[in-house]
Coordinates of C-alpha atoms and ligand atoms in Angstrom, one line a residue:
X26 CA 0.0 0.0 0.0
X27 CA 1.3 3.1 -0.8
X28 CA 1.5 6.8 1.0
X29 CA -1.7 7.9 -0.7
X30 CA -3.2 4.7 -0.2
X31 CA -2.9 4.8 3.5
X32 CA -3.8 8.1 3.7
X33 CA -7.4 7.3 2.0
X34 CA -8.0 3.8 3.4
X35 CA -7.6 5.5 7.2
X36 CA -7.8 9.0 7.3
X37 CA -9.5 12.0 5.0
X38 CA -8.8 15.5 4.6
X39 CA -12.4 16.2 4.7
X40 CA -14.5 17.3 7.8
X41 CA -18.1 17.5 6.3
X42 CA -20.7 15.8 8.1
X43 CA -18.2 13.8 10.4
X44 CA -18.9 12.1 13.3
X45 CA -16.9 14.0 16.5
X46 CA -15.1 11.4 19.2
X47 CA -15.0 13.0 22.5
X48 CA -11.4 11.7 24.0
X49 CA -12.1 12.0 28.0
X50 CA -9.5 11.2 30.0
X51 CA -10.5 8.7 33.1
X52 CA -9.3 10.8 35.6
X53 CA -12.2 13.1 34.2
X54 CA -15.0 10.9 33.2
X55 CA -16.9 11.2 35.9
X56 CA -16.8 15.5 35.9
X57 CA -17.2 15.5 32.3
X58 CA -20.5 13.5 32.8
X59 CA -22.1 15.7 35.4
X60 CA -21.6 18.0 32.4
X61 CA -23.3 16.2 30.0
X62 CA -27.1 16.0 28.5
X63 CA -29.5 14.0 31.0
X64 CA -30.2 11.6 27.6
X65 CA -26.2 11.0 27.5
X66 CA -26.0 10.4 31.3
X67 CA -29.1 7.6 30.6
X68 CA -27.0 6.2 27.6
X69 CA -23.9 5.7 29.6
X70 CA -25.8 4.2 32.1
X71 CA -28.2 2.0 30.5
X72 CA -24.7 1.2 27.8
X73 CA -23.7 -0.1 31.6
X74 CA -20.2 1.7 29.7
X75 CA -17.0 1.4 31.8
X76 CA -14.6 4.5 31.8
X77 CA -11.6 2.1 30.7
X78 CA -8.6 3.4 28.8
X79 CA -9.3 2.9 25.3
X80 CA -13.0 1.6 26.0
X81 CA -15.7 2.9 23.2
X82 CA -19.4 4.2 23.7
X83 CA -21.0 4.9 20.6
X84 CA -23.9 7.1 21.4
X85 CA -27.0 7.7 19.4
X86 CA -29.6 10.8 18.4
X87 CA -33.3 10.4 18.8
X88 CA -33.5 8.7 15.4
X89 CA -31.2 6.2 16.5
X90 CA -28.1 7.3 13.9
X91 CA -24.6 7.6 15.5
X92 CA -24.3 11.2 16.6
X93 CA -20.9 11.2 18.4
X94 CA -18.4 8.8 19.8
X95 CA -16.4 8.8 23.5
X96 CA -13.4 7.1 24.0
X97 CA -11.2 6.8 27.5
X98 CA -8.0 8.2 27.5
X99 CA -4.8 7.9 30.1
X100 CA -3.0 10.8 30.4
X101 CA 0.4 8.7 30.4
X102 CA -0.8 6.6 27.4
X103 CA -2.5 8.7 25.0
X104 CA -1.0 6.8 21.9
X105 CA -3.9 3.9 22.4
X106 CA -7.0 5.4 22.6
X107 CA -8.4 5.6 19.1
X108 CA -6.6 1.6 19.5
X109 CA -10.2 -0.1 19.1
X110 CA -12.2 2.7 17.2
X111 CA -11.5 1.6 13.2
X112 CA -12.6 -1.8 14.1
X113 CA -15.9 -1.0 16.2
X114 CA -17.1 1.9 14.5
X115 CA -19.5 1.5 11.5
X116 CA -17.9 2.8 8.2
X117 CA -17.7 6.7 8.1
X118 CA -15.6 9.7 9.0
X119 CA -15.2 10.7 11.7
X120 CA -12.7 13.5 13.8
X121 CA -11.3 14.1 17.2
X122 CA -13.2 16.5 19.3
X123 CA -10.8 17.2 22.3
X124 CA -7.8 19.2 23.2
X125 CA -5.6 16.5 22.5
X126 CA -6.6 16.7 18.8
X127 CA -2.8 17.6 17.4
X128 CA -1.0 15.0 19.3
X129 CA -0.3 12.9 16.4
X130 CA 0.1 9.8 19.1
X131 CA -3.9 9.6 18.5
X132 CA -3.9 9.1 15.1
X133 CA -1.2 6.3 14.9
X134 CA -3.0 4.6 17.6
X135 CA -6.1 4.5 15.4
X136 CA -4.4 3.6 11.8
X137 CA -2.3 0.7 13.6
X138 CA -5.6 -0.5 15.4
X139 CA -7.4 -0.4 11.5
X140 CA -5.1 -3.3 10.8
X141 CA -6.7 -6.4 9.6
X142 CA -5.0 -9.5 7.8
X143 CA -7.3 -10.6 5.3
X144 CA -5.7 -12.2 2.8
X145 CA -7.2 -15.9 3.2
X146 CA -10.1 -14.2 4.9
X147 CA -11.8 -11.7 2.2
X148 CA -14.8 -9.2 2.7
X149 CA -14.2 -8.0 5.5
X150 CA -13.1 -4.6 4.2
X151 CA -14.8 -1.4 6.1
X152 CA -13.6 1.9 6.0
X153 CA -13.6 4.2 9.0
X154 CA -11.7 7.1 8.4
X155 CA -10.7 9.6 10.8
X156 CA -10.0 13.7 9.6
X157 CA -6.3 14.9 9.6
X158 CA -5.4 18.7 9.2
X159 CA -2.2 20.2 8.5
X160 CA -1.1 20.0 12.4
X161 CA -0.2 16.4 11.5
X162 CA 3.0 15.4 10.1
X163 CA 1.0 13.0 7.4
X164 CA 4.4 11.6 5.7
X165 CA 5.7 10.8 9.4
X166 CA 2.7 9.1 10.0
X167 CA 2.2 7.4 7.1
X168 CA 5.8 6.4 7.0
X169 CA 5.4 4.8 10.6
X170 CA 2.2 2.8 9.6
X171 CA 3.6 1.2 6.7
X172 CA 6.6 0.2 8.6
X173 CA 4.6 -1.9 10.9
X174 CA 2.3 -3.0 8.6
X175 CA 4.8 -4.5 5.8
X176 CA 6.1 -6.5 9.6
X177 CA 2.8 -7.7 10.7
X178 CA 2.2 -8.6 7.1
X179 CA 5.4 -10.3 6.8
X180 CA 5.1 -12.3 10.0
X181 CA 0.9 -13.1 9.5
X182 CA 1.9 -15.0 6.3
X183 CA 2.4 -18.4 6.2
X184 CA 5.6 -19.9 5.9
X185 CA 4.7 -22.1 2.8
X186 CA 4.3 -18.2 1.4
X187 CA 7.0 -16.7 2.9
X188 CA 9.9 -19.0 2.1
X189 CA 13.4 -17.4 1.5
X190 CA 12.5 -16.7 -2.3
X191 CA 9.1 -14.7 -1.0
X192 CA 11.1 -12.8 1.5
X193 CA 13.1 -11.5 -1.3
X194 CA 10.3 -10.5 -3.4
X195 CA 9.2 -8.0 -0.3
X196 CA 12.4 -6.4 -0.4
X197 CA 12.5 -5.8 -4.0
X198 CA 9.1 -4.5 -4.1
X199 CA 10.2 -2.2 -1.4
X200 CA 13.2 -1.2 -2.9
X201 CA 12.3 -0.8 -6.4
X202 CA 10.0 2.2 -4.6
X203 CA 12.7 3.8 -4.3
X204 CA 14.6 3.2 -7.3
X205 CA 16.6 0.2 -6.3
X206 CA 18.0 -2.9 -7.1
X207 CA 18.2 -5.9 -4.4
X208 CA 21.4 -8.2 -5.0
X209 CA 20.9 -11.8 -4.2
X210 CA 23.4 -14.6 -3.0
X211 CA 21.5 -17.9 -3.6
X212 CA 22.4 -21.6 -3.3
X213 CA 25.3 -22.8 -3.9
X214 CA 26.6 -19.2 -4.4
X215 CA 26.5 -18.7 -0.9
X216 CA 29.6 -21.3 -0.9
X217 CA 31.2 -19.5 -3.9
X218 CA 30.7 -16.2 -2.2
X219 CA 31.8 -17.4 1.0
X220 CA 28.7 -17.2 3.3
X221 CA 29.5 -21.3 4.8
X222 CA 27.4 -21.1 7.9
X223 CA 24.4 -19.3 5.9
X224 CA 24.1 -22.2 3.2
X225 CA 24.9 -25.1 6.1
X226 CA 21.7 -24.0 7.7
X227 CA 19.4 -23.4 4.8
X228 CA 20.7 -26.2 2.6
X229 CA 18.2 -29.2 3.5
X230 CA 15.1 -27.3 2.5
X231 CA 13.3 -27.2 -1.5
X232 CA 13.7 -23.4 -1.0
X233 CA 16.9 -22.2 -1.5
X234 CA 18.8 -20.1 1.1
X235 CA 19.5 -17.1 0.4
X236 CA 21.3 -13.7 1.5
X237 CA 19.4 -10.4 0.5
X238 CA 20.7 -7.4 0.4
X239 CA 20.2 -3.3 -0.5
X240 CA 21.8 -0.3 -0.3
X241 CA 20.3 3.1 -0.5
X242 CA 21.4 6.4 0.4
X243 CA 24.0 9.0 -0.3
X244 CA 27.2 7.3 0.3
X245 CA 29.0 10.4 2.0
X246 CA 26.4 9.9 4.5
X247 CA 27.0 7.9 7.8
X248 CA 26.8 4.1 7.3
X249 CA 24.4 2.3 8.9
X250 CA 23.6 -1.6 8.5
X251 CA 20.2 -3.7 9.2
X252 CA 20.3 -7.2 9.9
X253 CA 17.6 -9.4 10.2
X254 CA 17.2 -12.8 10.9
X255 CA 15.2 -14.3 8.0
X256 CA 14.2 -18.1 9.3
X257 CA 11.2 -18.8 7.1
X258 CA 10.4 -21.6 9.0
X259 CA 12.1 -22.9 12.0
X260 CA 11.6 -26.7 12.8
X261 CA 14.4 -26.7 14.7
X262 CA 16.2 -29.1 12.3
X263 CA 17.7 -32.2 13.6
X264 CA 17.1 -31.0 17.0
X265 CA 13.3 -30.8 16.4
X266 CA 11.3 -29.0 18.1
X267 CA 8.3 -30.1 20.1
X268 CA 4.8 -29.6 18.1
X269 CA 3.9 -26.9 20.4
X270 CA 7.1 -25.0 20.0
X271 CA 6.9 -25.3 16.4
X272 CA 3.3 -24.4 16.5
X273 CA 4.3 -19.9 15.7
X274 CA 7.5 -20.4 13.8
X275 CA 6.4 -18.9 10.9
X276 CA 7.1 -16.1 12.7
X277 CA 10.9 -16.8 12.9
X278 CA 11.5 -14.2 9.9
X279 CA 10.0 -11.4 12.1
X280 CA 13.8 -9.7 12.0
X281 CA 13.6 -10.1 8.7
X282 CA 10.2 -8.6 8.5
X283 CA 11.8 -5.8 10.4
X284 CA 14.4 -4.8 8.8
X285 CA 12.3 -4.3 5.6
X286 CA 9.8 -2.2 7.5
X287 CA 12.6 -0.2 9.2
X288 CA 14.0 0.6 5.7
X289 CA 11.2 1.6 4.3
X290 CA 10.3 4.2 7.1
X291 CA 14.1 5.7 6.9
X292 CA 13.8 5.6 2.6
X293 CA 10.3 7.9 3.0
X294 CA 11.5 9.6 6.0
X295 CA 14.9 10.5 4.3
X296 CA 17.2 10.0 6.9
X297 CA 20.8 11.5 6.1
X298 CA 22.3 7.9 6.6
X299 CA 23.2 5.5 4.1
X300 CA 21.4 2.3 5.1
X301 CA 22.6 -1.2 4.0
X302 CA 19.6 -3.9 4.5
X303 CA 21.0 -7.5 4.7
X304 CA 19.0 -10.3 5.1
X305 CA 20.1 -13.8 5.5
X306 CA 16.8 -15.8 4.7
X307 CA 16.6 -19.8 5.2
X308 CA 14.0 -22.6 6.2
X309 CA 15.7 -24.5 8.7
X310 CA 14.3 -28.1 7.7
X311 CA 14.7 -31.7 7.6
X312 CA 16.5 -34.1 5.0
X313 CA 19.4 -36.0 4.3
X314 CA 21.3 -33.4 3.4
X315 CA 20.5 -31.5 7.0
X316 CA 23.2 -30.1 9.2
X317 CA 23.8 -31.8 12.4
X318 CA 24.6 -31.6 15.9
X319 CA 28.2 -32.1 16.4
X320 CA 29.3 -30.6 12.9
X321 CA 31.8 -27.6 12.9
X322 CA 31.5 -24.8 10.1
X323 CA 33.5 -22.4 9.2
X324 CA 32.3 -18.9 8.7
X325 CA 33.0 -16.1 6.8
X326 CA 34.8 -14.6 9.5
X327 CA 37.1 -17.9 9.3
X328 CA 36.4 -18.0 13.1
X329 CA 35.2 -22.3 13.8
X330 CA 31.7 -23.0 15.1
X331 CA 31.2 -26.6 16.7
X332 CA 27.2 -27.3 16.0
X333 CA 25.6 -28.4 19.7
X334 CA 22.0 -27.5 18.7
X335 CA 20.7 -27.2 14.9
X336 CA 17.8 -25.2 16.3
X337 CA 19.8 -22.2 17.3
X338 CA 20.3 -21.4 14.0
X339 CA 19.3 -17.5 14.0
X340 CA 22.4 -16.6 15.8
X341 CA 24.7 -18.8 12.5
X342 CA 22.9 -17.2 9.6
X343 CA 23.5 -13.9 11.8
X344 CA 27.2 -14.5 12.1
X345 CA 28.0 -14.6 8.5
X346 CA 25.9 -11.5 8.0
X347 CA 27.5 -9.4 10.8
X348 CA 30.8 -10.6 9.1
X349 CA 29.7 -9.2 5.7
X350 CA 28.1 -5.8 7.5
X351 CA 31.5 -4.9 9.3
X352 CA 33.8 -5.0 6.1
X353 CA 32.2 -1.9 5.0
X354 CA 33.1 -0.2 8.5
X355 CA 29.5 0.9 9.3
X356 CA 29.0 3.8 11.6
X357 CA 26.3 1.6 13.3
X358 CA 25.2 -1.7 13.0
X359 CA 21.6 -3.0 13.9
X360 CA 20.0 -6.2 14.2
X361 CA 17.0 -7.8 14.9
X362 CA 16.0 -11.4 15.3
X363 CA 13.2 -13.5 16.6
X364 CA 16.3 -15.1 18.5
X365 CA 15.9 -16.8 21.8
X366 CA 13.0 -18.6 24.0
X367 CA 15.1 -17.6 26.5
X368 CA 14.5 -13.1 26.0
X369 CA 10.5 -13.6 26.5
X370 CA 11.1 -15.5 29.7
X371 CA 13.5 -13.0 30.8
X372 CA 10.6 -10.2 29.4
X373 CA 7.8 -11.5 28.6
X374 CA 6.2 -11.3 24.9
X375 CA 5.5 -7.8 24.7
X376 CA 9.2 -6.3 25.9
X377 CA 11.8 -6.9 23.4
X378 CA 14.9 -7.1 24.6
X379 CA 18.5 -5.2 23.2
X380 CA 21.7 -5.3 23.8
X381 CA 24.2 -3.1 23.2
X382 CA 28.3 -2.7 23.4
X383 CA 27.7 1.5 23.1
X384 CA 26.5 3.0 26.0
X385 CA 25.3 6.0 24.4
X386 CA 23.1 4.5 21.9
X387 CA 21.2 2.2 25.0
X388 CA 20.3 5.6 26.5
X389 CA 19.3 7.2 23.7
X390 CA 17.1 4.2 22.7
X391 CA 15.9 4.0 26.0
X392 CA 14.7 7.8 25.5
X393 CA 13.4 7.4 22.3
X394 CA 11.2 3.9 23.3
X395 CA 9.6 6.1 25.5
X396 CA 8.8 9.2 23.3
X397 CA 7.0 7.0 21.2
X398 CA 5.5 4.4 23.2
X399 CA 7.2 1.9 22.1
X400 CA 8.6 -0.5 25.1
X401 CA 11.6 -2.1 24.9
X402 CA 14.2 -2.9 27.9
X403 CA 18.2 -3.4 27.6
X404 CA 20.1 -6.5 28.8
X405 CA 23.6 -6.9 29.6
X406 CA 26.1 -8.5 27.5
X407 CA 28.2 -10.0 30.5
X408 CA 31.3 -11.2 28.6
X409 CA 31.9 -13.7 32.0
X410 CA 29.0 -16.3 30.8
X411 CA 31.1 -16.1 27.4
X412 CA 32.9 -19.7 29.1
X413 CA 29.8 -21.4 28.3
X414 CA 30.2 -20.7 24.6
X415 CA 33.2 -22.7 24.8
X416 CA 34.0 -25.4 22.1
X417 CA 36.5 -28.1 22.8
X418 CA 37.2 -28.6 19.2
X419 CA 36.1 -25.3 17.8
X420 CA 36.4 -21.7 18.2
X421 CA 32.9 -21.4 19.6
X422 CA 29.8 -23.2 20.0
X423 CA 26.4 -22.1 18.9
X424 CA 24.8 -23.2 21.8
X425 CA 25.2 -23.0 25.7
X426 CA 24.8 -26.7 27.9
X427 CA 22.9 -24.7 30.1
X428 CA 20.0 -22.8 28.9
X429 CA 20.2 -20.2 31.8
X430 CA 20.8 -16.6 30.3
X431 CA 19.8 -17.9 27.1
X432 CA 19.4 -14.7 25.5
X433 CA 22.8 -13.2 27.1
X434 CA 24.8 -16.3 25.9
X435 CA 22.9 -15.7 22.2
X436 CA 23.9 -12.2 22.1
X437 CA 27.4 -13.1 23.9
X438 CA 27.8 -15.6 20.2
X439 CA 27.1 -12.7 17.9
X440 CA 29.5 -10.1 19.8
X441 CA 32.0 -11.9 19.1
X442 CA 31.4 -11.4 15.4
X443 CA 31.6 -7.8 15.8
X444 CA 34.8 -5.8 16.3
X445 CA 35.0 -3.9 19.4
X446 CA 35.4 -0.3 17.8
X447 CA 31.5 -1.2 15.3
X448 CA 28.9 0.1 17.0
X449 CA 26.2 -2.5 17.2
X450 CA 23.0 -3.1 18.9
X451 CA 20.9 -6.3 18.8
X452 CA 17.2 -6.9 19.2
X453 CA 15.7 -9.9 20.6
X454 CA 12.2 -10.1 20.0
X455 CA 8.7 -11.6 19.7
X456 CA 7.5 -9.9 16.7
X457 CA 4.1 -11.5 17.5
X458 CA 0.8 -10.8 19.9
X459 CA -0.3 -13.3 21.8
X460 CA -3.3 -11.3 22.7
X461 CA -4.9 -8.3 21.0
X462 CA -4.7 -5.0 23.0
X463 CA -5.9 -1.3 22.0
X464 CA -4.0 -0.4 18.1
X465 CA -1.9 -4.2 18.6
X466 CA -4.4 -7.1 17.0
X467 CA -3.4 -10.2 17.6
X468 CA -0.8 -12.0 15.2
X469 CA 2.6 -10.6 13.8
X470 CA 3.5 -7.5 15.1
X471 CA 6.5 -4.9 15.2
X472 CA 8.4 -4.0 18.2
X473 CA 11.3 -1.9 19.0
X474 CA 10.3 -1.1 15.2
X475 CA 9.0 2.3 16.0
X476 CA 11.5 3.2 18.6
X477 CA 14.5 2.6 16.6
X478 CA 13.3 5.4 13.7
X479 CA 13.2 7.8 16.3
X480 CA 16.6 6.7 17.9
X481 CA 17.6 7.0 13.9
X482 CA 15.6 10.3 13.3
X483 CA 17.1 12.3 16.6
X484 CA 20.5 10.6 16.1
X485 CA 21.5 11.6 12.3
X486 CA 19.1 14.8 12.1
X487 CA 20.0 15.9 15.3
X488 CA 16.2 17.0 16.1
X489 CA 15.8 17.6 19.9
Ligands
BES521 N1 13.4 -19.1 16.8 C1 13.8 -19.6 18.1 C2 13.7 -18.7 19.3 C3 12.3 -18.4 19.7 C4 11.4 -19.4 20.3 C5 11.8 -17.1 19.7 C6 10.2 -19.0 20.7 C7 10.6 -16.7 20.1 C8 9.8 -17.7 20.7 C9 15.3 -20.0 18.0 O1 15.8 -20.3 16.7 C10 15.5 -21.1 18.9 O2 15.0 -22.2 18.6 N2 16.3 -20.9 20.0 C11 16.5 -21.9 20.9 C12 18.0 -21.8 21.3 C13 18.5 -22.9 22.1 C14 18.5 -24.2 21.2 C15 19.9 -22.6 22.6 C16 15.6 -21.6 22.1 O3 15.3 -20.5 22.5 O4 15.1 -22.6 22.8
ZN522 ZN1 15.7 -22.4 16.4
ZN523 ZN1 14.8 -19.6 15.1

């Protein structure tokens, strides 16, 4: 969907004969009643409405037509309120009628709440749009939206339609937006080209592993890299994984997912940066030809990697992409990856995790998560569990004996791919909702997604 699209599938620039939505916040509901119509105090009542944040009363003129909307707000969470509106409202336009009407917080809250995946599910297709006027930065806003949806899209697929080769096709369709050509290492190649630990993992499955990657930008402009972990599918290889732990792994490309949604938001935003977006997309499957516990690779970086587990396999297609990031010196490097079981026991689902060997960059992210609502919570990379990365015959194993720190040992395996001097901060995350809340349905979602633009945004245009 494009910039204009958006813009007309969610929002309109018209105001005629719209619907108001009265934002109260809770702290106020109960004063703003006593101000209100006897009919409206009977509605609310007899509606047996609850002043929750985010909660919707549609209310109702003496024909029975909707004549105006309230919504609960929090004061310290404005960004959800409109969350529920474009999927409970009837089609129409509607606008804000409150003094919070230019925070532009509201009107990303409602767009990513319009979000529906209806690909295998058609006719479901209602428009509700809500009126912008020039106090909203629409291209910021627009920019933001289709981030998030190109990730939940991503991740909602199915793998059998997002294999390695369809992962691709996303980023070209993105880049050729903007002018661009994606190159592609496939197969074999990936020997050829020397990417070992990339084609060892991706080599048992009919689709073809591959490493994607696209540069944009003016190249006198600051360097900055994107990784993403593209697992179309993670089984878990030889080390299978249960049926219930195999049940979301679809969603094991949600790095992937975001670092295509990142790019575009920087490509329509403009940053002053050049971006590189590489993408190491596999399945990790079963057949004769599988990689096995026990095995040792080498990688690009020439550095030994003694297999213990096949299924932690983000952090080896990661590896040989790090490797590939850093000859080009970047001024920062980023990844993302669906990476370890262990981060969303350590967090939860809906806190992704980062690490980070640049102290200034955590704070600043830190600041910016929390300018845009956008949670996310930093972890150490305590170099003294790096023992239990120890191989006996290797340089390294992919895998600790013990799972404890799970997500520290993971992002202890990929520091060591970085050189001390590259600045580098990893994401572990979820990229999926386990349970729909306000703007957030249920299914793939991005996270850290939104915070890391503005960490981009203040950091290279020096906004304050
Ligand atoms: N893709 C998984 C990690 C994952 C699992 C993320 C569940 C989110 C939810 C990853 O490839 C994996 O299987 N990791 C293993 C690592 C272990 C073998 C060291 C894990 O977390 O169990
Ligand atoms: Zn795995
Ligand atoms: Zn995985």
């Amino acid at each position: 969907m494009s910039n204009t699209d958006l813009m007309q599938y969610f929002y309109t620039d018209e105001d005629t004969n719209s619907i108001p939505i009265d934002v109260v916040l809770k702290s106020e509901f109960s004063a703003w009643k006593k101000n209100q119509s006897k009919y409206l105090q009977n509605w609310i009542e007899a509606s047996q409405f609850k002043a929750k944040a985010s909660n919707v009363l549609r209310i109702p003129n003496m024909q029975g037509s909707l004549e105006k909307v309230l919504v609960i707000a929090e004061i310290e969470n404005l960004m959800w309120c409109l969350g529920l509106c474009a999927k409970q409202l009837p089609a129409g336009k509607y606008h804000i009628n409150s003094s919070h009407k230019d925070n532009e917080q509201l009107y990303l809250g409602w767009g990513l709440g319009a979000y529906q995946y209806i690909e295998y599910k058609k006719g479901q297709d209602k428009l509700c749009k809500l009126h912008i006027d020039g106090a909203i930065d629409i291209n910021q806003l627009t920019a933001i939206i289709q981030a998030v949806t190109v990730v939940r899209d991503m991740v909602n697929a199915p793998a059998s339609d997002m294999m390695p080769q369809h992962i691709s096709k996303e980023c070209e369709s993105i880049a050729q937006e903007f002018g661009l050509k994606i190159s592609e290492c496939i197969g074999d190649n990936l020997i050829t080209e020397n990417y070992p630990v990339i084609h060892a993992v991706g080599r048992a499955s009919a689709h073809e592993p591959r490493l994607i990657e696209f540069i944009w930008g003016d190249p006198q402009h600051p360097r900055v890299s994107l990784i993403g972990k593209g697992v179309s599918f993670d089984s878990g290889g030889l080390d299978i994984k249960s049926a219930q732990g195999m049940r979301l792994m679809k969603k094991d490309m949600g790095g992937a997912a975001h670092a295509a949604g990142i790019a575009l938001a920087v490509m329509r935003l403009k940053l002053p940066i050049q971006l590189q977006v590489l993408i190491p997309a596999v399945e990790n499957a079963i057949s004769g030809d599988a990689f096995r516990p026990g095995d040792v690779l080498t990688s690009r970086s020439g550095k030994t990697i003694e297999i213990d587990n096949t299924d932690a396999e983000g952090r080896l297609i990661l590896c040989d992409a790090i490797t590939k990031a850093v000859e080009s010196k970047p001024d920062l490097l980023i990844d993302f990856a669906t990476l370890t079981g262990a981060a969303r026991v350590a967090l939860g689902t809906e806190v992704p995790a980062f690490f980070t060997n640049d102290d200034s960059s955590a704070a600043d992210l830190m600041h910016a998560s929390e300018i845009v609502n956008d949670p996310i919570w930093q972890l150490p990379l305590h170099q003294s569990y790096r023992y239990m990365l120890n191989s006996d015959i290797a340089d390294i194993v992919n895998s600790a004996a013990s799972g404890y720190g799970g997500a520290i040992t993971a992002a202890l395996y990929l520091k060591e791919f970085v050189p001390p001097e590259t600045k580098w901060i990893h994401f572990d995350v979820m990229a999926y909702n386990m349970r729909a809340r306000a703007g957030r349905p249920k299914g793939g979602e991005a996270m850290g997604l939104r915070a890391v633009v503005e960490f981009l945004q203040k950091r290279y245009t020096n906004q304050q």
